[in-house]
Amino acid sequence: MRVISVTWRCDNFSRVMMAVAVDISRFEGVPMAPPDPILGVSEAFRADKNDLKLNLGVGAYRTEELQPYVLNVVKKAENLMLEKGENKEYLPIEGLAAFNKATAELLFGADNPVIKQGRVATLQSLSGTGSLRLAAAFIQRYFPEAKVLISSPTWGNHKNIFNDARVPWSEYRYYDPKTVGLDFEGMIADIQAAPDGSFVLLHGCAHNPTGIDPTPEQWEKIADVIQEKKHMPFFDVAYQGFASGSLDEDASSVRLFVERGLEVFVAQSYSKNLGLYAERIGAINVVCSAPEVANRVKSQLKRLARPMYSNPPIHGARIVANVVGDPVMFGEWKQEMEEMAGRIKNVRQKLYDSLSAKDKSGKDWSFILRQIGMFSYTGLNKTQSDNMTDKWHIYMTKDGRISLAGLSLAKCEYLADAIIDSFHNIS
Amino acid sequence: MGGSIKMINESLKLAYGEDSDLIKDKRIAAVQSLSGTGACRLFADFQRRFLPDSQIYIPTPTWSNHHNIWRDAQVPQRTFTYYHPETRGLDFAGLMDDIKNAPNGSFFLLHACAHNPTGVDPTEEQWREISYQFKVKNHFPFFDMAYQGFASGDPERDAKAIRIFLEDGHQIGCAQSYAKNMGLYGQRAGCLSIVCEDEMQAVAVKSQLQQIARPMYSNPPVHGALVVSIILNDPELKSLWLKEVKGMADRIIGMRKALKDNLEQLGSTLPWDHITNQIGMFCYSGMTPEQVDRLTNEYHIYMTRNGRISMAGVTTGNVAYLANAIHEVTKTK
């Protein structure tokens, strides 16, 4: 029991001291939260004073000089916005109309029947995370019996999102450590075994953390089993344009499902492909069977967003709308995106070459070339990953994931040495 | 995940005072939030997770989204008496009764200044009594401060209620918004702070707030926060802001006076003192929904059916028209 003294003025005549007994702090039971496994890596990296340190943790693109990169087309759009001097009034709950139109067209293709028929409910939301959370909240409210199937492994925050939204989840097999590739049969079997009407969370392209994507043929088979089980496909598209360098190609998995006439959830993010990380710009799209369904779904997504943040932030939305809406800027964007994806491809090649040259064990490192996107699943386990950090000052997540976006050509040989050491000398 | 440190530090100074010991002693857990809504939601989710037996007392009436926020966070809500329709002022006796009758250790949502939607704020003396009673009952005060600077024109004055509570040793929670006072509406810039026992606890509470934010939006949007932090960290810009926010508040205060004067000049026999007694963006006019409907249908004047007028929409160009319309629908023949 803590006792504290309270003084107050009483009728302007005297000050009276009163002792009031209060309980122990209300927050006594609040423990220190563990550092975020991904974002915590960057924090640890910043604290490291060693010159050789390398941050391969968070999936944020870096230039060859390992600096953050603001796209030129973004700077151009921002200058334009400043000149225009538009106001800062609230957006509607569903976000900037020009952005919503642009983002849906980018994802599905402007000529896609679902767009022309008005069957897509699109809400601007807080990047990928915010889009996923809105969808999860919607699932909890309107599909309370359903569960979500997520890949094993998947982006760490997926589980947090469904946990906090109180949506039950289970995993489907995905990564095969033996081949450092896709466990396709396991994946199909697990999706098949799930109760009808489950939600299946799929990475549209550039799977995070493995970098392993299904082939087009495999996507067809995945769509077959999802259709057969009346599951709901739920795409997380965080890397459109960033994986192959082509916006259309990276959207082909989503478009395949839509073409089959399925109702689909798609979460989008512009954090990586437009480098707008901190602006928090993305969208949740729900392809519905009819326009009036889409209107109802949209209205309920709005009801979920309002008590979360009322309306989404304008800045990032305006940037995207300006870039996508102007043919010249859109062309410039595509160019810069190809360069970013190209740099990553070059770095993959160099890393593979370095590993193959230095590793005398005959281990096949070609999986690095087959993986796609920002990340590579190296196959290193937690202890080996710790060695990467403790001995080599290379920061990565403990699941063996390295972010190639944080790797320069200049550092490839050093990284290869570290990987070879960790793989062969540590168990 | 906690957002811009600079923006947070400046926000705390605004709310708690430049020389606050709580800031010096690092006892405040604070994170950048998605404006006022996001700050309230983070707190509501925190309540649910760490104080699962708690509920929230919300004033009647309040901003409607308050109800949505605590409901979606699954924190049970109760209401407490606030507005007195007969006087269009504060039902202070009813308010104090509800504070006394609530179980010890209840959580209360208080509007720090410029109550939304009524514009009715307690006086300084009333705030002192409320604070005293809160101490007796060990209630938790959560302040929603969406209009600091915007109410009286002076941010220090508008934070008076909070300062009174802090003087009395309360450990408060506070949601701050820069939507109105910096006009950053669509940028979603705000701050949530919670006063803790000590630095260690503040670090723990902050880490848990970040844990709640991570699966909602990962980290808060940077742009608005940058604008806020640049303005507040630069003495010249801050001084310019203080002038501009006073300008905005003064315009509204001027419009309140003009509306009341116009109504009196038109010969209205009804009492209109509440127009100038109330403070902030809104005026709770006391008009009925039917009267409001007439305003809309006959005079093309749009407002919420609870009779709330957003004074921000009143100008020297339209105040006479507005006064005339109000007079027409309220006068007794």
mmCIF file with all atom_site columns, C-alpha atoms in Angstrom, chain A residues 7 39-40 44 54 66 73 89 96 106 185 223 245 250-251 255 258 263-264 289 307 328 341 356 389 408-410 419:
data_model
loop_
_atom_site.group_PDB
_atom_site.id
_atom_site.type_symbol
_atom_site.label_atom_id
_atom_site.label_alt_id
_atom_site.label_comp_id
_atom_site.label_asym_id
_atom_site.label_entity_id
_atom_site.label_seq_id
_atom_site.pdbx_PDB_ins_code
_atom_site.Cartn_x
_atom_site.Cartn_y
_atom_site.Cartn_z
_atom_site.occupancy
_atom_site.B_iso_or_equiv
_atom_site.pdbx_formal_charge
_atom_site.auth_seq_id
_atom_site.auth_comp_id
_atom_site.auth_asym_id
_atom_site.auth_atom_id
_atom_site.pdbx_PDB_model_num
ATOM 1  C CA . THR A 1 7   ? -2.571  19.273  -1.109  1.00 0.00 ? 7   THR A CA 1
ATOM 2  C CA . LEU A 1 39  ? 12.730  -4.277  -36.459 1.00 0.00 ? 39  LEU A CA 1
ATOM 3  C CA . GLY A 1 40  ? 14.800  -5.183  -33.392 1.00 0.00 ? 40  GLY A CA 1
ATOM 4  C CA . ALA A 1 44  ? 20.915  -3.910  -32.576 1.00 0.00 ? 44  ALA A CA 1
ATOM 5  C CA . LEU A 1 54  ? 26.362  -5.210  -42.282 1.00 0.00 ? 54  LEU A CA 1
ATOM 6  C CA . LEU A 1 66  ? 24.136  1.098   -48.708 1.00 0.00 ? 66  LEU A CA 1
ATOM 7  C CA . VAL A 1 73  ? 10.027  10.147  -59.315 1.00 0.00 ? 73  VAL A CA 1
ATOM 8  C CA . GLU A 1 89  ? -8.260  18.190  -45.043 1.00 0.00 ? 89  GLU A CA 1
ATOM 9  C CA . LEU A 1 96  ? -8.100  9.178   -51.571 1.00 0.00 ? 96  LEU A CA 1
ATOM 10 C CA . LEU A 1 106 ? -2.304  -1.377  -61.060 1.00 0.00 ? 106 LEU A CA 1
ATOM 11 C CA . GLU A 1 185 ? 3.063   -31.450 -52.200 1.00 0.00 ? 185 GLU A CA 1
ATOM 12 C CA . ALA A 1 223 ? -6.051  -22.298 -57.447 1.00 0.00 ? 223 ALA A CA 1
ATOM 13 C CA . GLY A 1 245 ? 10.963  -5.782  -62.283 1.00 0.00 ? 245 GLY A CA 1
ATOM 14 C CA . ASP A 1 250 ? 4.359   -9.759  -60.452 1.00 0.00 ? 250 ASP A CA 1
ATOM 15 C CA . ALA A 1 251 ? 0.553   -9.487  -60.374 1.00 0.00 ? 251 ALA A CA 1
ATOM 16 C CA . ARG A 1 255 ? -4.934  -12.119 -61.787 1.00 0.00 ? 255 ARG A CA 1
ATOM 17 C CA . VAL A 1 258 ? -9.497  -13.372 -60.287 1.00 0.00 ? 258 VAL A CA 1
ATOM 18 C CA . GLU A 1 263 ? -13.814 -13.716 -54.635 1.00 0.00 ? 263 GLU A CA 1
ATOM 19 C CA . VAL A 1 264 ? -10.395 -12.642 -53.428 1.00 0.00 ? 264 VAL A CA 1
ATOM 20 C CA . SER A 1 289 ? -19.255 -11.398 -56.971 1.00 0.00 ? 289 SER A CA 1
ATOM 21 C CA . PRO A 1 307 ? -12.385 3.308   -34.587 1.00 0.00 ? 307 PRO A CA 1
ATOM 22 C CA . VAL A 1 328 ? 5.691   10.336  -67.875 1.00 0.00 ? 328 VAL A CA 1
ATOM 23 C CA . ALA A 1 341 ? 15.101  -5.094  -58.970 1.00 0.00 ? 341 ALA A CA 1
ATOM 24 C CA . SER A 1 356 ? 30.626  -21.141 -55.360 1.00 0.00 ? 356 SER A CA 1
ATOM 25 C CA . THR A 1 389 ? 26.109  -11.619 -35.962 1.00 0.00 ? 389 THR A CA 1
ATOM 26 C CA . SER A 1 408 ? 26.229  -4.265  -51.960 1.00 0.00 ? 408 SER A CA 1
ATOM 27 C CA . LEU A 1 409 ? 28.399  -5.900  -54.606 1.00 0.00 ? 409 LEU A CA 1
ATOM 28 C CA . ALA A 1 410 ? 31.384  -4.722  -52.591 1.00 0.00 ? 410 ALA A CA 1
ATOM 29 C CA . ILE A 1 419 ? 28.024  -17.792 -44.639 1.00 0.00 ? 419 ILE A CA 1
#
